[in-house]
mmCIF file of C-alpha atoms in Angstrom:
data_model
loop_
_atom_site.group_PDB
_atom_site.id
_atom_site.type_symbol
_atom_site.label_atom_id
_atom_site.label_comp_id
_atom_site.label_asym_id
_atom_site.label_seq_id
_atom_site.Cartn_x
_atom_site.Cartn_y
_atom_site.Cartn_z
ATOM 1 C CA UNK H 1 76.828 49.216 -45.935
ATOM 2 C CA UNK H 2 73.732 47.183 -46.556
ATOM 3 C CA UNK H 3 76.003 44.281 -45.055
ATOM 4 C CA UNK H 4 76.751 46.000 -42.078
ATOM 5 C CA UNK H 5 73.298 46.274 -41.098
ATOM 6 C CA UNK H 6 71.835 42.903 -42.394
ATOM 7 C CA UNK H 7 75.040 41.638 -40.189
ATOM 8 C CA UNK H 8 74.448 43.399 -37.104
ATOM 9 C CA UNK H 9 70.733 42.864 -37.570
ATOM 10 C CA UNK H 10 71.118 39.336 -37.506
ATOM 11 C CA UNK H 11 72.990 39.437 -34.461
ATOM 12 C CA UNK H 12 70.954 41.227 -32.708
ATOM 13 C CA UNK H 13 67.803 38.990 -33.054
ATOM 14 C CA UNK H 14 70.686 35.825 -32.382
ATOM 15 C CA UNK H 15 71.668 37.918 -28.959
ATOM 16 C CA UNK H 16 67.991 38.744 -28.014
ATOM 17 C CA UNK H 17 66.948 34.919 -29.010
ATOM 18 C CA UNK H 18 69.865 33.701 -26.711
ATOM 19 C CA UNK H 19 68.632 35.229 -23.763
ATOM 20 C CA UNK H 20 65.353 33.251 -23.871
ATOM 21 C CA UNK H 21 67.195 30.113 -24.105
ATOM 22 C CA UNK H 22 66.287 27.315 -21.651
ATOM 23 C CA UNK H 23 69.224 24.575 -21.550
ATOM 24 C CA UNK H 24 68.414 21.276 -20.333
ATOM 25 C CA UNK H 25 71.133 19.101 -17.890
ATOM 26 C CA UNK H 26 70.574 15.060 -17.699
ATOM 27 C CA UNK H 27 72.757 13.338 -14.969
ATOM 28 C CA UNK H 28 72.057 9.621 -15.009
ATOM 29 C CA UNK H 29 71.614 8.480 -11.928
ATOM 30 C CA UNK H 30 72.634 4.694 -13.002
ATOM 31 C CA UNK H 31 76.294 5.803 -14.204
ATOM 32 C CA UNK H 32 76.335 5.796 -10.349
ATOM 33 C CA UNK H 33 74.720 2.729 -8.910
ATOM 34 C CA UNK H 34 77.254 -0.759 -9.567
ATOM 35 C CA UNK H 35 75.772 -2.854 -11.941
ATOM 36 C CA UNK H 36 75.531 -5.356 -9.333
ATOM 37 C CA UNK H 37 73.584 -3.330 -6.874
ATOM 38 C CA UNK H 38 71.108 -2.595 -9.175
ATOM 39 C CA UNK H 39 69.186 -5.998 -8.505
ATOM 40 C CA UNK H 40 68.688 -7.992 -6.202
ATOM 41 C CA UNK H 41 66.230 -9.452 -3.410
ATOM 42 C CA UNK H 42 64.670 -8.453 -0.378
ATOM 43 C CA UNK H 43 63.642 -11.043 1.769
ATOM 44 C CA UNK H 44 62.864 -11.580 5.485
ATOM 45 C CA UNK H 45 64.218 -15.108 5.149
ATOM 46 C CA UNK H 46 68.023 -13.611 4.618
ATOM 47 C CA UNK H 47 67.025 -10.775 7.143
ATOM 48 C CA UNK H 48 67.366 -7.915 3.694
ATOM 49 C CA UNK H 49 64.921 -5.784 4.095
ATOM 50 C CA UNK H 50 65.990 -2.587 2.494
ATOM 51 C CA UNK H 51 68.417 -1.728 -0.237
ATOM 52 C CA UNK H 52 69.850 1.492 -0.686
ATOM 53 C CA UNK H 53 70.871 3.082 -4.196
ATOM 54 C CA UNK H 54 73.652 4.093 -3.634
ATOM 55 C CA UNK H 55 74.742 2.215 -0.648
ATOM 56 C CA UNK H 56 76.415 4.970 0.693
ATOM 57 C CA UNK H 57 74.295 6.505 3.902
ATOM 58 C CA UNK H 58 75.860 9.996 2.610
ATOM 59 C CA UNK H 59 73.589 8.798 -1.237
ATOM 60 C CA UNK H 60 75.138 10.520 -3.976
ATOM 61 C CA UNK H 61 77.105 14.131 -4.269
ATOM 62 C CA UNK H 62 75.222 15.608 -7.442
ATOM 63 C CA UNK H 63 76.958 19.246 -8.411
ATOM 64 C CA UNK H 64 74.869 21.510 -10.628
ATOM 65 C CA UNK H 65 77.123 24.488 -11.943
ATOM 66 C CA UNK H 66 75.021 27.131 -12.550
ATOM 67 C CA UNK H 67 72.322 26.102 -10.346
ATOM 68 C CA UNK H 68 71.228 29.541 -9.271
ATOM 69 C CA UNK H 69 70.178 29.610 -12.679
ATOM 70 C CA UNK H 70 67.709 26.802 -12.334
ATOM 71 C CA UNK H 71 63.991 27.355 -13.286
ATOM 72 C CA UNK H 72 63.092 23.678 -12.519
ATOM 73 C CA UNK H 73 63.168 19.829 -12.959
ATOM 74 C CA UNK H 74 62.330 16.273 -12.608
ATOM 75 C CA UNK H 75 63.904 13.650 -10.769
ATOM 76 C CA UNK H 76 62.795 10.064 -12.066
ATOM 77 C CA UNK H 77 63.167 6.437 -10.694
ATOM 78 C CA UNK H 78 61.889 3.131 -11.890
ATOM 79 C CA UNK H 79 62.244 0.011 -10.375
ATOM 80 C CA UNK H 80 60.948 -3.743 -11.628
ATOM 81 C CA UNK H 81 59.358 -5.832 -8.907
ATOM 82 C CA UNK H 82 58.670 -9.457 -8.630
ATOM 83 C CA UNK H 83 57.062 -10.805 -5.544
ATOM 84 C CA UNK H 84 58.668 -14.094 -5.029
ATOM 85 C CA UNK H 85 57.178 -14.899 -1.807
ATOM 86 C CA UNK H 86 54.044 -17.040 -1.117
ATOM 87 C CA UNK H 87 52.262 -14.073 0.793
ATOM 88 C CA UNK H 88 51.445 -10.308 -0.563
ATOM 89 C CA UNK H 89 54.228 -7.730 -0.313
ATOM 90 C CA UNK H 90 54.344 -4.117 0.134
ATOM 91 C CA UNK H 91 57.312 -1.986 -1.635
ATOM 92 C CA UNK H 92 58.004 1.428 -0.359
ATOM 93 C CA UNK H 93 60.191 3.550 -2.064
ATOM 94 C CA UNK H 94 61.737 6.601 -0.597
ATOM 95 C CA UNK H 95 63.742 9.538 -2.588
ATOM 96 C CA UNK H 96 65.994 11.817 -0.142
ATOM 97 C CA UNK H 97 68.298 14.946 -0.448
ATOM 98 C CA UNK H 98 70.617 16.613 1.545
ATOM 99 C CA UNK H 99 72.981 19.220 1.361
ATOM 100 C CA UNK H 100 76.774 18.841 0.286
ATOM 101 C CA UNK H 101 77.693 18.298 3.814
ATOM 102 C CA UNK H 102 75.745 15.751 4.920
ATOM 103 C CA UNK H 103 76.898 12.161 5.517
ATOM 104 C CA UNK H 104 73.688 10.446 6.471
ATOM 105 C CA UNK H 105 70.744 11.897 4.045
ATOM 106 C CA UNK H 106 68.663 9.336 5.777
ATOM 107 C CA UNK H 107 68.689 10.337 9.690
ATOM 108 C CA UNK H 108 66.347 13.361 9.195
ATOM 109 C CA UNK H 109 68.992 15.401 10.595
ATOM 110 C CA UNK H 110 71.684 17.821 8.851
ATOM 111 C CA UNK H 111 68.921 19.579 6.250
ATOM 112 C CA UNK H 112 68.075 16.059 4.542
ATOM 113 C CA UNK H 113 64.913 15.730 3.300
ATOM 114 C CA UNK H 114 62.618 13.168 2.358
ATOM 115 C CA UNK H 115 61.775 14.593 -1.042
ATOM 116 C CA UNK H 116 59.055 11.653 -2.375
ATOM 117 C CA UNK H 117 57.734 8.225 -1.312
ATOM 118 C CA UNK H 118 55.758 5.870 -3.361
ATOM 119 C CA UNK H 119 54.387 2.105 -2.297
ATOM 120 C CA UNK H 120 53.267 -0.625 -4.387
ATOM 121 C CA UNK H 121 51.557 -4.096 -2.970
ATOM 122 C CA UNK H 122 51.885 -7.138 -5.137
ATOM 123 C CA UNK H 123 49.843 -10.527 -4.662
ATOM 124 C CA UNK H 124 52.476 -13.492 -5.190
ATOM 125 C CA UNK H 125 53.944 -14.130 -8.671
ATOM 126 C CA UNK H 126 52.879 -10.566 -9.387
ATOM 127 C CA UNK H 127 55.424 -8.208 -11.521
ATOM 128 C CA UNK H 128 55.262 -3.908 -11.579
ATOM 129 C CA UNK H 129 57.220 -1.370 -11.894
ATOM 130 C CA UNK H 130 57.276 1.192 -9.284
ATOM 131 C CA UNK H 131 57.746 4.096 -11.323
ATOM 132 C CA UNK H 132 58.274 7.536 -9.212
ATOM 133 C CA UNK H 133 58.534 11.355 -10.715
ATOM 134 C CA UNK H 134 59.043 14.350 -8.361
ATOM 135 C CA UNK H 135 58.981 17.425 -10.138
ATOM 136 C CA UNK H 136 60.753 20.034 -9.092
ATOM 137 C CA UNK H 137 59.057 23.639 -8.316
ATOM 138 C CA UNK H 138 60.615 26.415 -7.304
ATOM 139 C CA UNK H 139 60.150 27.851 -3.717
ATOM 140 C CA UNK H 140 60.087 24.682 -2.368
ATOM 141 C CA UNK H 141 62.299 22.434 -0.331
ATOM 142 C CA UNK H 142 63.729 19.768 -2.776
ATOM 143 C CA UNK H 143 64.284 23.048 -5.524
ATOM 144 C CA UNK H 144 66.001 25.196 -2.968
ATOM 145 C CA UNK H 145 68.317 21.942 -2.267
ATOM 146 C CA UNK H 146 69.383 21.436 -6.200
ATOM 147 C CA UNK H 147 69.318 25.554 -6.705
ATOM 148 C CA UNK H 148 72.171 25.559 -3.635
ATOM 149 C CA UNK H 149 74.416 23.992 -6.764
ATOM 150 C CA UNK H 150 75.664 21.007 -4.400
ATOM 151 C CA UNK H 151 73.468 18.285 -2.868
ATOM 152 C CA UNK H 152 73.071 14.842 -2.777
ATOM 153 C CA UNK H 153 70.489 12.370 -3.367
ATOM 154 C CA UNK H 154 69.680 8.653 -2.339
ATOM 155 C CA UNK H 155 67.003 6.137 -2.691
ATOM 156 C CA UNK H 156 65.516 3.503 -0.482
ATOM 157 C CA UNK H 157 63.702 0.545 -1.467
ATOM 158 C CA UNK H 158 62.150 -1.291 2.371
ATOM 159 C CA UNK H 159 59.785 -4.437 2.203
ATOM 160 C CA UNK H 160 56.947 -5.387 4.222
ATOM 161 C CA UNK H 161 56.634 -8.926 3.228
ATOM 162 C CA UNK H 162 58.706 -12.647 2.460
ATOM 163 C CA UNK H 163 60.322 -11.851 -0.735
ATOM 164 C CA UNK H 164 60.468 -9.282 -3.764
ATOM 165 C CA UNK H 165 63.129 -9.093 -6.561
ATOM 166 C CA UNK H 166 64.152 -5.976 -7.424
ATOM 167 C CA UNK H 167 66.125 -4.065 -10.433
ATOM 168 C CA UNK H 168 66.261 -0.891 -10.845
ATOM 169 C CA UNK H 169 66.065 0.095 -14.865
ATOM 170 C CA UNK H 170 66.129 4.042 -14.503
ATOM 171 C CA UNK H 171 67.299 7.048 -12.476
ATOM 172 C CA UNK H 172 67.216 10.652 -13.597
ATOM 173 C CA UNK H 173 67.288 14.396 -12.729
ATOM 174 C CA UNK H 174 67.048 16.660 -15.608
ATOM 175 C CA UNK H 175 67.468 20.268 -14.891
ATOM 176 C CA UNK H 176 65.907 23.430 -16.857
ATOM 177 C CA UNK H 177 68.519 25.971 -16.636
ATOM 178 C CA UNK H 178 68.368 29.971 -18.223
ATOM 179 C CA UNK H 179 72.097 30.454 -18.384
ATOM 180 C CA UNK H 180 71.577 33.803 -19.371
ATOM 181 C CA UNK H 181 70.675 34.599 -15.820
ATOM 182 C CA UNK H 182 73.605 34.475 -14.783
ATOM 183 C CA UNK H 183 74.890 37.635 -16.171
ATOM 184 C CA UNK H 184 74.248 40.629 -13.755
ATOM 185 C CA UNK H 185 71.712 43.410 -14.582
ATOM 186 C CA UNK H 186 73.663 46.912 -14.444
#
């Protein structure tokens, strides 16, 4: 008998722990991007002014089972620059989403969204990294987009200058989910 009740003690304190759990989802955004599109160089000598990451104008379908469970997030990017020109350059970079549907997350049209920007200038021969974080917060546009379970995401890298190498060394959203949420209150 005193078993029994050290048993279903201890599962009772494992059941009430479990519902407190937050579970944490990493999709890396590189697994997605070619290794060869991953650097390069924009320059207004070759007419390249923007790269996308993907390449796709539709960016990337991301699917988030469980997503109505989601109690927030991050969505990280870092890129290495190098301005190779002979004048100063300017490096904006642009993070958009979109719902499942749409095939252009870039034309402002369709429910895409620009969700962060971030610019850098470099003098000539000067290296950075443009590193950009957008945290995600519930109640507001880019959270309702990953909470809807299916949505996509893109990136845009656009140059105001003569030349800048490129390579982009990380791309992340991690998720906080409570699973347990999911299970219906009687």
């Amino acid at each position: 008998m005193r078993r029994f009740l050290l048993l279903s003690a201890l599962a009772l304190a494992l059941a009430a722990c479990s519902g407190h759990t937050v579970h944490r989802v990493e999709v890396d955004l590189l697994s997605f991007v070619p290794q060869g599109n991953r650097s390069g160089e924009l320059s207004l000598d070759n007419l390249i002014l923007r790269a996308r990451f993907p390449d796709d104008p539709g960016g990337q379908p991301v699917p988030v089972p469980g997503a109505e469970a989601l109690l927030g997030g991050r969505i990280g990017l870092k890129i290495r620059l190098e301005n190779t020109g002979t004048t100063p350059a300017s490096v904006d970079l642009k993070v958009r989403l979109g719902p499942a549907n749409d095939t252009d997350i870039y034309d402002g049209t369709g429910g895409d969204i620009l969700a962060q920007s971030q610019s850098l200038s470099l003098n000539p021969g000067e290296t950075q990294t443009l590193d950009l974080s957008l945290e995600l917060q519930p109640n507001t546009p880019a959270f309702n987009l990953v909470k809807s379970g299916n949505f996509r995401i893109g990136a845009e890298l656009s140059l105001s200058g003569e030349k800048v190498r490129y390579e982009l060394t990380q791309g992340e959203v991690v998720l906080r989910l409570k699973l347990f949420n999911l299970i219906p209150n009687p």
